[in-house]
């Protein structure tokens, strides 16, 4: 056979590299505010240190949103153009409750345990629960509506659904509640959760959110259920013939992705202290798509990379190129797609086997004894 | 042939617009037999498999499996009832490893499909089963190769492996040797024999290679233009003048 088969190594080793990388990432991120603080000499909640915490908060949140999107398109092969509905759904669920329900409730129903006031904690837990329920509902809505559709029709219905929600949220009839076009502003947050007053707390909460989401999603995609979702991407007909119902697994993928997107939306509305229609619009979905493609579809680390790059680009390109920055970003994006067709992480995984082989060949030049040829390329597919 | 009927097609028909691909076919397949279906291209063999496995609904007629009418039952339910199917056109999970392709099929039959926070690799029973099947179809050493990178012959073995891993009572083989060179065929015959006979299973085999059909099947049904032309033992079919003139004489002249 002309081609040497590409092999995928067992699950034995690669975990270690991942674990180390993950721990290094946590350590770096946890130390960063303090390092900046030392270097710049400004306080933790002011100046450059505060600014960079803000940038990273946005990155942490968008990374989770991008991972949740990749669960759909990269792992499940489910090309949804309405994923922003989950993100915005979580944001609005949080914003609406915190603005219109929580303040009065806190005033009228103080919940005390001895001398400690638990009211805010209870309120936040209730709101979190509602955000989760809304996310599940949005996921189910998409799964059920698109159940029998495929290809272009499927993509269209997901776009139509999220656009419908976008229009509803923007409608002037709801102005009193949602702020219509302008969005929902003035969400009241407890002081400790207020990103202006206590940015470091929000920083660590969102960092934890990213880490926990990554670990949970990694588990999920390697669980029996996750593996079947990947099989759904690969070959729906064959999946059916060995006894799996594709609709069931697509629904699970939709709901799980929606939960993480909804939570990301909630944190985004905490970070901005607002929820805006843009968060539900196709622009937001496309952002996640761009992050996923840049980083590497079908991987979890890829979207994290993608979110980081996107955040950096948004920041620096504006100062470098002014209002033209999206144009430059567009060109850069095209170049990335051309040169790294599987994204940064995907292409790395494909090529690192070749790199290793290259090093081996190089080393062989310097070793005298002729080793038995073991042409075993450790290449991996861009998936998983 | 005193064995019980395992699957039965009753007046089964399938029309694609004006074309009647399967035309009023009635067929009984008995337990523990290898029942071959032969016929020229376009005879309706694959379509008949699609009806038996539930890929498409029949235009009319019924399918009875283990005594129950399964005409309206979905393909995934049929898989759980014990119907397995391999495809004429290789139908695998291309970007997954050989092991994962087969492991997925083994997992499908278990009760752990909805464990979302356990690692799939910790369910040894499915990996063990997959490795057993890999041994049966002769893909040892290829576990970590991506399915799409296998040479054709091994893809065909994987195709069978995926079906076998579900441990079906009834195996539907749709031209398992399709596209294979003659040297690779005996290997495949052995696999089929081993799987069916060793486990006392039942198989329907659609195949073009007459030597293979004659040597391993108990019953042969001849189809032509959607209809059943003849049915009998290999000996009877080989000596059936109608079959010989209408069909075997042209296509398999050198063998009949
Ligand atoms: N999905 C389909 N749509 C339309 N025509 C089909 C379809 N599947 C099969 N046919 C037609 O039905 C006839 C029988 O095909 P098939 O069952 O594949 O025959 P065989 O497997 O015996 O070669 C052929 O004429 C084929 O073109
Ligand atoms: Mg056919």
Tab-separated table of C-alpha atoms and ligand atoms in Angstrom, chain B residues 16 19-22 39-48 50 56 88 174-175 206 208, ligand 1:
chain	number	residue	atom	x	y	z
B	16	UNK	CA	-38.178	4.185	-6.059
B	19	UNK	CA	-38.583	1.600	-10.418
B	20	UNK	CA	-39.556	-1.410	-8.360
B	21	UNK	CA	-36.252	-2.410	-6.775
B	22	UNK	CA	-37.738	-5.150	-4.595
B	39	UNK	CA	-28.237	-12.083	-8.546
B	40	UNK	CA	-26.857	-9.603	-11.047
B	41	UNK	CA	-26.141	-5.979	-10.215
B	42	UNK	CA	-29.342	-4.053	-9.728
B	43	UNK	CA	-31.280	-7.174	-8.759
B	44	UNK	CA	-32.361	-5.483	-5.537
B	45	UNK	CA	-30.165	-7.334	-3.043
B	46	UNK	CA	-28.867	-4.258	-1.259
B	47	UNK	CA	-32.331	-2.739	-1.204
B	48	UNK	CA	-33.658	-5.925	0.367
B	50	UNK	CA	-32.024	-1.984	3.584
B	56	UNK	CA	-35.677	2.446	4.652
B	88	UNK	CA	-21.271	-3.227	0.350
B	174	UNK	CA	-23.556	-7.299	1.813
B	175	UNK	CA	-20.819	-8.368	-0.608
B	206	UNK	CA	-25.035	-11.342	-0.609
B	208	UNK	CA	-20.916	-12.329	-6.319
C	1	LIG	N1	-31.904	4.935	-2.809
C	1	LIG	C1	-32.232	4.624	-4.064
C	1	LIG	N2	-32.905	5.503	-4.825
C	1	LIG	C2	-33.252	5.182	-6.099
C	1	LIG	N3	-32.978	4.029	-6.680
C	1	LIG	C3	-32.309	3.107	-5.979
C	1	LIG	C4	-31.906	3.354	-4.641
C	1	LIG	N4	-31.251	2.269	-4.166
C	1	LIG	C5	-31.248	1.385	-5.172
C	1	LIG	N5	-31.884	1.877	-6.265
C	1	LIG	C6	-32.103	1.179	-7.522
C	1	LIG	O1	-32.719	-0.038	-7.198
C	1	LIG	C7	-32.212	-1.079	-8.020
C	1	LIG	C8	-31.676	-2.185	-7.135
C	1	LIG	O2	-30.464	-1.729	-6.549
C	1	LIG	P1	-29.680	-2.561	-5.459
C	1	LIG	O3	-30.635	-2.986	-4.416
C	1	LIG	O4	-28.542	-1.748	-5.032
C	1	LIG	O5	-29.202	-3.801	-6.305
C	1	LIG	P2	-28.053	-4.861	-5.981
C	1	LIG	O6	-27.591	-4.661	-4.607
C	1	LIG	O7	-28.706	-6.178	-6.203
C	1	LIG	O8	-26.976	-4.620	-6.989
C	1	LIG	C9	-31.175	-0.456	-8.918
C	1	LIG	O9	-31.767	-0.210	-10.188
C	1	LIG	C10	-30.812	0.817	-8.220
C	1	LIG	O10	-30.446	1.800	-9.134
